[in-house]
Short mmCIF file of C-alpha atoms in Angstrom, two decimals:
data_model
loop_
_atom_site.label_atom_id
_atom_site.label_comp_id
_atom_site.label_asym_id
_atom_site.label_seq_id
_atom_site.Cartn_x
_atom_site.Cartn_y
_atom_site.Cartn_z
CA UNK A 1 127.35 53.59 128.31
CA UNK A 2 127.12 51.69 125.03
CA UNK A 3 127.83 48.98 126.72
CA UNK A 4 124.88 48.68 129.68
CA UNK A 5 122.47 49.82 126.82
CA UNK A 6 123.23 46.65 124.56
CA UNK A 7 123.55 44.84 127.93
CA UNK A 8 119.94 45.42 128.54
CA UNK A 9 118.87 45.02 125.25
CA UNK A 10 120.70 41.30 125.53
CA UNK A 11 118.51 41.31 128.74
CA UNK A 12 115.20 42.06 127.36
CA UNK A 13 115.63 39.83 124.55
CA UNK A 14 116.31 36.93 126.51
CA UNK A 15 113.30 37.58 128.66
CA UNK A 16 111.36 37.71 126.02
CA UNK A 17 112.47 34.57 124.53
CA UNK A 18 112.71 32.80 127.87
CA UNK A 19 108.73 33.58 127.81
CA UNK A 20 108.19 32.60 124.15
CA UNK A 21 110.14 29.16 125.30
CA UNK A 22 107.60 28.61 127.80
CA UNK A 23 104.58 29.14 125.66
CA UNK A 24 106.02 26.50 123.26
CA UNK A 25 109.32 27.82 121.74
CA UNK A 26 112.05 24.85 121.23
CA UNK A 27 115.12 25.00 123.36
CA UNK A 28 116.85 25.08 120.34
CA UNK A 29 115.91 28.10 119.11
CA UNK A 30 116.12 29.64 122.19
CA UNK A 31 119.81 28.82 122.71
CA UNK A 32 120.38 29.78 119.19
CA UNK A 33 119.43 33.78 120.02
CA UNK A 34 121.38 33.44 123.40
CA UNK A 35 124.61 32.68 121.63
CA UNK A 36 123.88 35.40 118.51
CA UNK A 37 123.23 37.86 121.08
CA UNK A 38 126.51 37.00 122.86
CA UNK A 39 128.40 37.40 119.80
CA UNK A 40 126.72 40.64 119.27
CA UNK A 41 128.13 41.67 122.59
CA UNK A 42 131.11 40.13 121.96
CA UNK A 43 131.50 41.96 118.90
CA UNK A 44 130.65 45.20 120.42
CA UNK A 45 133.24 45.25 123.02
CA UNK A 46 135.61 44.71 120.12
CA UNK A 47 134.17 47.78 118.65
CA UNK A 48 134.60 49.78 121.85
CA UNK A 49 137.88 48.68 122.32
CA UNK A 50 139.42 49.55 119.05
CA UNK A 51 137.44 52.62 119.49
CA UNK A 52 139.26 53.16 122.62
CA UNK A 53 142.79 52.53 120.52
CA UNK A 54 142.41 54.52 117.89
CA UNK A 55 141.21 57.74 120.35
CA UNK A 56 144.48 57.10 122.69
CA UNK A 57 146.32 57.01 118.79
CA UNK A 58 144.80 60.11 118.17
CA UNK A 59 145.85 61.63 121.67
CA UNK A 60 149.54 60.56 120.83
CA UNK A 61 149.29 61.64 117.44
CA UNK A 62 148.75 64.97 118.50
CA UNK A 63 151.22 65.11 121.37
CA UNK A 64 153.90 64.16 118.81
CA UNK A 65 152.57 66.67 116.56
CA UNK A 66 152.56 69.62 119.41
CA UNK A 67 156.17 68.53 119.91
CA UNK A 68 157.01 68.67 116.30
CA UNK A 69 155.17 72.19 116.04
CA UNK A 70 157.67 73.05 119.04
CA UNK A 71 160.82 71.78 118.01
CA UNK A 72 159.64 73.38 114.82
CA UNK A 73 159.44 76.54 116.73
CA UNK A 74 162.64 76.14 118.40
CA UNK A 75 164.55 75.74 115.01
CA UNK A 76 163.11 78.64 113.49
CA UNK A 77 164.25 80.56 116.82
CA UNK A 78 167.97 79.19 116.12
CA UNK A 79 168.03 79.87 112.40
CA UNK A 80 166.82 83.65 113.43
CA UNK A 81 169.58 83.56 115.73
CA UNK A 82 172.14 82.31 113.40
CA UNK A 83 171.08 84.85 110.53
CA UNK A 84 171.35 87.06 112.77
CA UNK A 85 174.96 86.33 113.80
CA UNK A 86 175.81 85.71 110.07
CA UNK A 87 174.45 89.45 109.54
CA UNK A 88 176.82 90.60 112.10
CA UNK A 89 179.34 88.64 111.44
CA UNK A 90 179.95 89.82 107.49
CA UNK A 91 179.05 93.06 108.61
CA UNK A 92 182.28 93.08 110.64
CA UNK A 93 183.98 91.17 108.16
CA UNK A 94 182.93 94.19 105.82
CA UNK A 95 184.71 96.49 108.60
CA UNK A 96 187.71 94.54 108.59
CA UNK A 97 187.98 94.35 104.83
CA UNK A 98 187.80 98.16 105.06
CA UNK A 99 189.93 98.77 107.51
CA UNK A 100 192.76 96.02 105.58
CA UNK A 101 192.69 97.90 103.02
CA UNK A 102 192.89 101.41 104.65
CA UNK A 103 195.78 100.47 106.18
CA UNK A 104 197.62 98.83 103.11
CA UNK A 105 196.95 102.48 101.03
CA UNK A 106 198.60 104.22 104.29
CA UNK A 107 201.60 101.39 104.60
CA UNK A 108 202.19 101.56 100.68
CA UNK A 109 201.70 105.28 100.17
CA UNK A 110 204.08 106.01 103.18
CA UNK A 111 206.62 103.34 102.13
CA UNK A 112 206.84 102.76 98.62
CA UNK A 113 207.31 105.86 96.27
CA UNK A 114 204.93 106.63 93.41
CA UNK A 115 206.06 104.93 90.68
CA UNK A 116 206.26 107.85 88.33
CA UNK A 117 208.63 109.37 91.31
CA UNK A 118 211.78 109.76 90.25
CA UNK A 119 214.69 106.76 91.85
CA UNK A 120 216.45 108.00 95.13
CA UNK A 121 219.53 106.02 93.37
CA UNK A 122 222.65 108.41 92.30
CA UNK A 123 223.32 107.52 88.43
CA UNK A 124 226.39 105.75 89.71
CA UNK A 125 224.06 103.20 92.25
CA UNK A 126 221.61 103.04 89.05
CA UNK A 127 224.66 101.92 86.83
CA UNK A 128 225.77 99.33 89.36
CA UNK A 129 222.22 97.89 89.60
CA UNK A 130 221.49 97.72 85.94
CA UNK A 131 225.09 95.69 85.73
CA UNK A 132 223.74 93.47 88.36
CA UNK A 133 220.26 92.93 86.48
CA UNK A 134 222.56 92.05 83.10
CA UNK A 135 224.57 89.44 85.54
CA UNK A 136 221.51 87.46 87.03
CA UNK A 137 218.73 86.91 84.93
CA UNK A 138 216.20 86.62 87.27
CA UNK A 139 217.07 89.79 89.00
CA UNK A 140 215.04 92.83 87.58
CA UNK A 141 216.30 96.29 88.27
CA UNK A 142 213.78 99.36 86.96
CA UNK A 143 215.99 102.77 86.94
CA UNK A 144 212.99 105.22 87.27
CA UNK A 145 211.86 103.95 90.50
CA UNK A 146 214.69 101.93 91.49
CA UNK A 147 212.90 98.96 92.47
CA UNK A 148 214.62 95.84 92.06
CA UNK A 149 212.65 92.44 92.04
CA UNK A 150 214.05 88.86 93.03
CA UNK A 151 212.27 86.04 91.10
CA UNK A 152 211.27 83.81 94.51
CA UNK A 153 212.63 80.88 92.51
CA UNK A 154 215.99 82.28 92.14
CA UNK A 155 216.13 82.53 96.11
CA UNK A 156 214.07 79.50 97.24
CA UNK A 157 212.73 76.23 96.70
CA UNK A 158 208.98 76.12 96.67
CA UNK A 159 207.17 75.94 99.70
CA UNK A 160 210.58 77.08 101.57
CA UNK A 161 211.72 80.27 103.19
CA UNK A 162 215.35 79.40 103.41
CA UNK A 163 217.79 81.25 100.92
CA UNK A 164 219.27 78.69 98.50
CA UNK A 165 223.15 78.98 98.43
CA UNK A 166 223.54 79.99 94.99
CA UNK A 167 221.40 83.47 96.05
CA UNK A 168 223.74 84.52 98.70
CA UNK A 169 226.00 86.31 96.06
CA UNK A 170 223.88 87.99 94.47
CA UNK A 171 222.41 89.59 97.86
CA UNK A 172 226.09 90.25 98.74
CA UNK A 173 226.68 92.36 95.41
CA UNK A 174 223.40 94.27 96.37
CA UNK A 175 224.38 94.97 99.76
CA UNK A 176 227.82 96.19 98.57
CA UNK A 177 226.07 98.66 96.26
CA UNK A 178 223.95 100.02 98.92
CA UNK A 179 226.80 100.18 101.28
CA UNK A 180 228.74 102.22 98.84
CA UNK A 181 228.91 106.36 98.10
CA UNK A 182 225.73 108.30 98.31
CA UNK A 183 223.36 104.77 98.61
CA UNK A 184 224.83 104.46 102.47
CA UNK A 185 222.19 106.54 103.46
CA UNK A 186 219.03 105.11 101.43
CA UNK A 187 216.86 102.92 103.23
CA UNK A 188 215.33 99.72 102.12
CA UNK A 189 212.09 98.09 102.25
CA UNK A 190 211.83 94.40 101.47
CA UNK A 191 208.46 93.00 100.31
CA UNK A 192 207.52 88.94 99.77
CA UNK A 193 204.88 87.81 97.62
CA UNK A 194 203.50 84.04 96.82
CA UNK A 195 201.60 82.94 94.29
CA UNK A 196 197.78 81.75 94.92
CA UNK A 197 198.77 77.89 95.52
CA UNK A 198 198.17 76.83 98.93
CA UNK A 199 200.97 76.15 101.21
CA UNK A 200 201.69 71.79 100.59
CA UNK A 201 202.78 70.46 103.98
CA UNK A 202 202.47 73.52 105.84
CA UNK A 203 204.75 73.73 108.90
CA UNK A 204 204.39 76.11 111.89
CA UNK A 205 206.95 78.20 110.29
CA UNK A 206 204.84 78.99 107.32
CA UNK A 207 201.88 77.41 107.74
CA UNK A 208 200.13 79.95 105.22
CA UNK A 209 200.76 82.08 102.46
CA UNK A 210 200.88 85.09 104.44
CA UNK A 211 204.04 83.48 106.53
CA UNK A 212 206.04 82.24 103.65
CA UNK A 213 205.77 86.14 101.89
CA UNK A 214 206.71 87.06 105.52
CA UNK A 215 209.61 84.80 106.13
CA UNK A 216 210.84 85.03 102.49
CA UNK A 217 211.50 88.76 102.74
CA UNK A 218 212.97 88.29 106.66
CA UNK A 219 215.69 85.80 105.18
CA UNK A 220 216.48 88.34 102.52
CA UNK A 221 216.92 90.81 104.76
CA UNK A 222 218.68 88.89 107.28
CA UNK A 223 221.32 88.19 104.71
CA UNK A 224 221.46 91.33 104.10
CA UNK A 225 222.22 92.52 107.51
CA UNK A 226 225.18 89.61 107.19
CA UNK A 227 226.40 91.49 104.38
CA UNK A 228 226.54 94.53 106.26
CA UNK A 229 223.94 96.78 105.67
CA UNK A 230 222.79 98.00 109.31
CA UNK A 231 219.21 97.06 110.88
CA UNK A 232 217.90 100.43 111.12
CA UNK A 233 218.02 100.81 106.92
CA UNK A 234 216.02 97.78 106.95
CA UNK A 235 212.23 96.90 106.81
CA UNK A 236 210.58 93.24 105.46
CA UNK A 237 207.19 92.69 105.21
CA UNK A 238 204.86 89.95 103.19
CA UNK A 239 201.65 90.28 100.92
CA UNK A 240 201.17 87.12 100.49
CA UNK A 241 199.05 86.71 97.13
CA UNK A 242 197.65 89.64 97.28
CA UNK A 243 199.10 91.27 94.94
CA UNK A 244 200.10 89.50 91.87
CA UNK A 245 201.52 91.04 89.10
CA UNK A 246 199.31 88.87 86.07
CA UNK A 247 196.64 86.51 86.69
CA UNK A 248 197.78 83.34 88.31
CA UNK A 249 196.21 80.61 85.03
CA UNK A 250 199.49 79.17 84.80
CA UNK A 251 202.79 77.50 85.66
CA UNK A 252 204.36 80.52 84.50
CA UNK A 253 202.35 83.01 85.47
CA UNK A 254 202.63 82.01 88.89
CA UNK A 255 206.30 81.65 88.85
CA UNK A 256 206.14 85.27 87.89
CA UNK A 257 204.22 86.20 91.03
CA UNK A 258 206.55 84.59 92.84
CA UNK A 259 209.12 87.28 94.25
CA UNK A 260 210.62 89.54 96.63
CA UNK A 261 211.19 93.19 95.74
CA UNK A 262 213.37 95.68 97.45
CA UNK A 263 212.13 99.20 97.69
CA UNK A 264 214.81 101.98 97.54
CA UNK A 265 213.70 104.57 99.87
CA UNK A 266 215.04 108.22 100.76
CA UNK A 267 216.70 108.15 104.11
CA UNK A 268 213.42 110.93 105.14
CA UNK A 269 211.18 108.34 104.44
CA UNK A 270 208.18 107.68 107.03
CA UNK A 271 208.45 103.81 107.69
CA UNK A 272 205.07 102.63 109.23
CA UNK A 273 204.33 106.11 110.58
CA UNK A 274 207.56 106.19 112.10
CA UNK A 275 209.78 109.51 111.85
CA UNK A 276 213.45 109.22 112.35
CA UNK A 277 212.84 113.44 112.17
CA UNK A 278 210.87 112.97 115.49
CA UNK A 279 214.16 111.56 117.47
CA UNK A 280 215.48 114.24 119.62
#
């Protein structure tokens, strides 16, 4: 409407000067206010036309603003979404935790004697494993509980779960202890541990720590088993790093954590809630 209004204006003016021209006004002049007021006009339409721009800039200004408000939205919904999965996922996570550690009281309280329990081991089988902890160094024999421990390193190279040659004898002297006199009818459980290192090259054998403990103690026992103690005596299982015996802050240290220990048991021993009692 801006428009028609200076239209007319344009109009009136050059009426008015198209009658001032005829009472006397030079051409000149009158051509002179023709062409300003054409520039006006001119200049006006500009005017309305950047107008016109900067509204339809304002129109997409806010669309994209609307948009960002609801993408805004959107994210806020997802992050709600993923807290809330977060939430329930360490809450189970917090069950599981529980429950891991529920059972490893049970497993160790039903397999593995208190350590201020006296040794299962007649003072003959104690005798022959403290002679076998004097032969092999790394070979640790404790009399009260008659727990013996197997530096890893002594049995494996790192990384590996395959018994190193020079180990088989020493497993073969151990089986012929517990294959002799009253130890014939003690069971055994055997127990791998790793240090904290990760696994280098992990395989599909052992791909984590939790698989070399495993397979460490299954070769042990499986050489046992060569050496003649029978399967039923026998029980393997692998803590990974769970439980080392000192801080892992060195080289040593962490050779030290390195191991596999063989648990004496008495042959009435409940093995993973199993009772041999129960067997009619």
């Amino acid at each position: 409407m801006n428009w028609i209004r200076f239209s007319f204006f344009c109009c009136c003016c050059a009426l008015a000067l198209t009658q001032v021209a005829c009472n006397g006004m030079p051409r000149r002049q009158l051509r002179m206010s023709q062409q300003r007021a054409m520039r006006l006009y001119a200049e006006n339409q500009e005017l309305l036309n950047e107008s016109s721009n900067l509204a339809m800039q304002a129109h997409q200004y806010e669309q994209s603003m609307n948009a960002m408000a609801q993408q805004q939205h959107l994210m806020e919904q997802q992050l709600a979404n993923m807290k809330n999965n977060l939430d329930i996922a360490n809450n189970r996570l917090v069950n599981l935790q529980g429950e891991r550690g529920e059972l490893h009281n049970r497993y160790k309280n039903l397999l593995i004697r208190s350590r201020a329990g006296d040794s299962p081991l007649s003072e003959e089988a104690t005798r022959r494993f403290q002679e076998l902890a004097r032969k092999y160094p790394d070979f640790e024999f404790d009399p009260i509980t008659g727990v013996s421990k197997f530096h890893a390193d002594i049995l494996f190279s790192s990384g590996k779960a395959n018994l190193r040659e020079s180990a088989v004898p020493l497993l073969r002297d151990l089986a012929a202890i517990m294959n002799d006199g009253s130890a014939r009818s003690l069971n055994m459980l055997i127990v791998g541990h790793t240090d904290d290192q990760p696994i280098q090259n992990a395989g599909a054998n052992h791909p984590t720590n939790w698989h070399l403990s495993t397979n460490r103690a299954n070769s042990v026992l499986l050489t046992l088993k060569e050496a003649g103690i029978a399967d039923h005596r026998m029980g393997a299982a692998g803590y990974g790093d769970t439980q080392p015996i000192v801080t892992n802050a060195s080289s040593h240290a962490r050779q030290r954590n390195r191991r596999v220990e063989i648990f004496v048991l008495a042959p009435d021993a409940v093995i993973a809630g199993w009772d041999p009692r129960h067997i009619r």
